mmCIF file of C-alpha atoms in Angstrom:
data_model
loop_
_atom_site.group_PDB
_atom_site.id
_atom_site.type_symbol
_atom_site.label_atom_id
_atom_site.label_comp_id
_atom_site.label_asym_id
_atom_site.label_seq_id
_atom_site.Cartn_x
_atom_site.Cartn_y
_atom_site.Cartn_z
ATOM 1 C CA MET A 108 6.977 77.860 -50.360
ATOM 2 C CA PRO A 109 8.621 79.116 -47.191
ATOM 3 C CA LYS A 110 6.716 78.837 -44.210
ATOM 4 C CA PRO A 111 6.561 82.263 -41.293
ATOM 5 C CA ASN A 112 8.947 81.267 -39.340
ATOM 6 C CA TRP A 113 7.129 81.561 -36.092
ATOM 7 C CA LEU A 114 4.064 79.933 -34.661
ATOM 8 C CA PRO A 115 2.509 81.231 -31.398
ATOM 9 C CA THR A 116 3.134 79.080 -28.825
ATOM 10 C CA VAL A 117 0.194 79.511 -26.911
ATOM 11 C CA VAL A 118 -3.317 80.592 -28.757
ATOM 12 C CA PRO A 119 -5.049 83.081 -26.092
ATOM 13 C CA TYR A 120 -8.230 81.683 -24.131
ATOM 14 C CA GLY A 121 -11.310 83.051 -25.301
ATOM 15 C CA ALA A 122 -14.840 81.799 -26.318
ATOM 16 C CA ASP A 123 -14.449 78.899 -28.689
ATOM 17 C CA GLN A 124 -13.523 80.180 -32.417
ATOM 18 C CA THR A 125 -11.479 79.586 -35.078
ATOM 19 C CA VAL A 126 -9.627 82.013 -36.535
ATOM 20 C CA TYR A 127 -7.671 82.209 -40.106
ATOM 21 C CA LEU A 128 -4.873 83.816 -40.249
ATOM 22 C CA VAL A 129 -3.927 85.070 -44.119
ATOM 23 C CA PHE A 130 0.345 85.223 -44.744
ATOM 24 C CA ASP A 131 0.135 87.633 -47.693
ATOM 25 C CA SER A 132 3.693 88.597 -48.577
ATOM 26 C CA PHE A 133 2.284 91.143 -51.270
ATOM 27 C CA GLY A 134 3.998 89.698 -54.122
ATOM 28 C CA ALA A 135 7.590 91.579 -53.014
ATOM 29 C CA SER A 136 10.567 89.557 -52.153
ATOM 30 C CA ARG A 137 10.998 88.532 -48.484
ATOM 31 C CA SER A 138 13.656 91.524 -48.270
ATOM 32 C CA ASP A 139 12.218 94.126 -49.209
ATOM 33 C CA CYS A 140 8.564 93.770 -47.657
ATOM 34 C CA PRO A 141 8.132 90.987 -44.514
ATOM 35 C CA GLU A 142 4.608 88.819 -44.685
ATOM 36 C CA LYS A 143 1.528 90.259 -43.419
ATOM 37 C CA GLN A 144 -1.143 88.377 -41.579
ATOM 38 C CA ILE A 145 -4.362 89.113 -41.785
ATOM 39 C CA GLU A 146 -6.952 87.347 -39.834
ATOM 40 C CA ARG A 147 -10.730 86.419 -40.833
ATOM 41 C CA ASP A 148 -13.136 84.644 -39.084
ATOM 42 C CA ASP A 149 -14.313 82.100 -40.614
ATOM 43 C CA LEU A 150 -12.822 79.709 -43.323
ATOM 44 C CA GLU A 151 -15.668 80.540 -46.049
ATOM 45 C CA THR A 152 -14.728 84.377 -45.965
ATOM 46 C CA THR A 153 -11.146 83.691 -45.982
ATOM 47 C CA ILE A 154 -10.951 81.321 -49.414
ATOM 48 C CA SER A 155 -14.313 84.113 -50.716
ATOM 49 C CA ASP A 156 -11.570 86.793 -50.201
ATOM 50 C CA LEU A 157 -8.499 84.219 -51.493
ATOM 51 C CA LEU A 158 -10.554 84.297 -54.928
ATOM 52 C CA THR A 159 -11.875 87.429 -54.913
ATOM 53 C CA GLY A 160 -8.457 89.092 -55.104
ATOM 54 C CA GLN A 161 -8.265 90.358 -51.381
ATOM 55 C CA PHE A 162 -5.427 89.189 -51.274
ATOM 56 C CA ASN A 163 -1.912 90.137 -53.421
ATOM 57 C CA ALA A 164 0.380 87.241 -53.286
ATOM 58 C CA PRO A 165 -1.316 84.675 -50.166
ATOM 59 C CA VAL A 166 2.146 82.561 -48.838
ATOM 60 C CA CYS A 167 0.322 80.203 -46.048
ATOM 61 C CA VAL A 168 -2.779 79.988 -44.588
ATOM 62 C CA MET A 169 -3.227 78.914 -40.680
ATOM 63 C CA ALA A 170 -6.334 78.179 -38.532
ATOM 64 C CA PHE A 171 -6.063 78.369 -34.876
ATOM 65 C CA ASN A 172 -8.941 77.846 -31.818
ATOM 66 C CA THR A 173 -9.123 79.988 -29.243
ATOM 67 C CA LEU A 174 -10.589 77.163 -26.821
ATOM 68 C CA GLU A 175 -9.083 74.071 -27.786
ATOM 69 C CA HIS A 176 -6.132 76.009 -27.909
ATOM 70 C CA TRP A 177 -4.430 74.358 -30.914
ATOM 71 C CA ILE A 178 -2.897 75.861 -34.401
ATOM 72 C CA GLU A 179 -2.825 74.235 -37.592
ATOM 73 C CA ASP A 180 -1.919 74.950 -41.512
ATOM 74 C CA VAL A 181 -4.917 74.846 -43.610
ATOM 75 C CA SER A 182 -2.774 76.057 -46.615
ATOM 76 C CA ASN A 183 -3.255 73.152 -48.327
ATOM 77 C CA GLN A 184 -7.069 72.754 -47.408
ATOM 78 C CA VAL A 185 -8.024 76.332 -48.701
ATOM 79 C CA ALA A 186 -5.530 75.719 -51.840
ATOM 80 C CA GLU A 187 -7.445 72.076 -52.892
ATOM 81 C CA ASP A 188 -10.867 74.135 -51.841
ATOM 82 C CA ILE A 189 -9.761 76.589 -54.279
ATOM 83 C CA GLN A 190 -8.928 74.461 -56.780
ATOM 84 C CA ALA A 191 -11.945 72.587 -56.808
ATOM 85 C CA ARG A 192 -14.128 75.329 -56.826
ATOM 86 C CA CYS A 193 -12.598 76.566 -60.174
ATOM 87 C CA ASP A 194 -12.677 73.227 -61.554
ATOM 88 C CA ILE A 195 -16.483 73.024 -60.771
ATOM 89 C CA ASP A 196 -16.755 76.591 -62.470
ATOM 90 C CA GLY A 197 -14.804 75.572 -65.248
ATOM 91 C CA VAL A 198 -12.534 78.563 -65.005
ATOM 92 C CA PRO A 199 -8.651 78.949 -63.937
ATOM 93 C CA VAL A 200 -7.622 79.584 -60.812
ATOM 94 C CA PRO A 201 -7.470 83.519 -60.610
ATOM 95 C CA GLU A 202 -3.445 84.370 -61.499
ATOM 96 C CA HIS A 203 -3.433 86.156 -57.819
ATOM 97 C CA VAL A 204 -3.379 82.872 -56.028
ATOM 98 C CA ARG A 205 -2.261 80.592 -58.471
ATOM 99 C CA ASP A 206 1.352 80.233 -57.040
ATOM 100 C CA PHE A 207 -0.445 79.553 -54.021
ATOM 101 C CA VAL A 208 -3.082 76.938 -54.874
ATOM 102 C CA ALA A 209 0.155 75.449 -57.273
ATOM 103 C CA SER A 210 2.317 75.143 -54.136
ATOM 104 C CA HIS A 211 0.483 73.726 -51.925
ATOM 105 C CA THR A 212 -1.487 70.772 -54.145
ATOM 106 C CA GLY A 213 1.154 70.178 -56.669
ATOM 107 C CA LEU A 214 -0.763 71.070 -59.710
ATOM 108 C CA TRP A 215 0.575 73.295 -62.388
ATOM 109 C CA GLN A 216 -1.722 72.589 -65.063
ATOM 110 C CA ALA A 217 -1.897 74.758 -68.528
ATOM 111 C CA GLY A 218 -4.100 77.565 -68.790
ATOM 112 C CA CYS A 219 -4.102 77.788 -64.941
#
């Protein structure tokens, strides 16, 4: 899955907060609709919003910390968490995040 072609070079100063950006392509081709970033304040909200369909076609999830000045692609961690939650609940990965999970975990399971 393609990654965004930009990353902030400097994270802004401020309170010690980690912010999560979800890049969603809205299911359109890259030429029709560029990725849109949607900000979330915590990882749990980000994962819950992904599971409940708040995003149509997530591409990646980036985290950055405002005090420590780091940025990280956490897509694999988020995808693995979604897969684990679905496995524990005995439900398939929701269709709207299936490609995201498969592309970041490498798991292509029948019925998922």
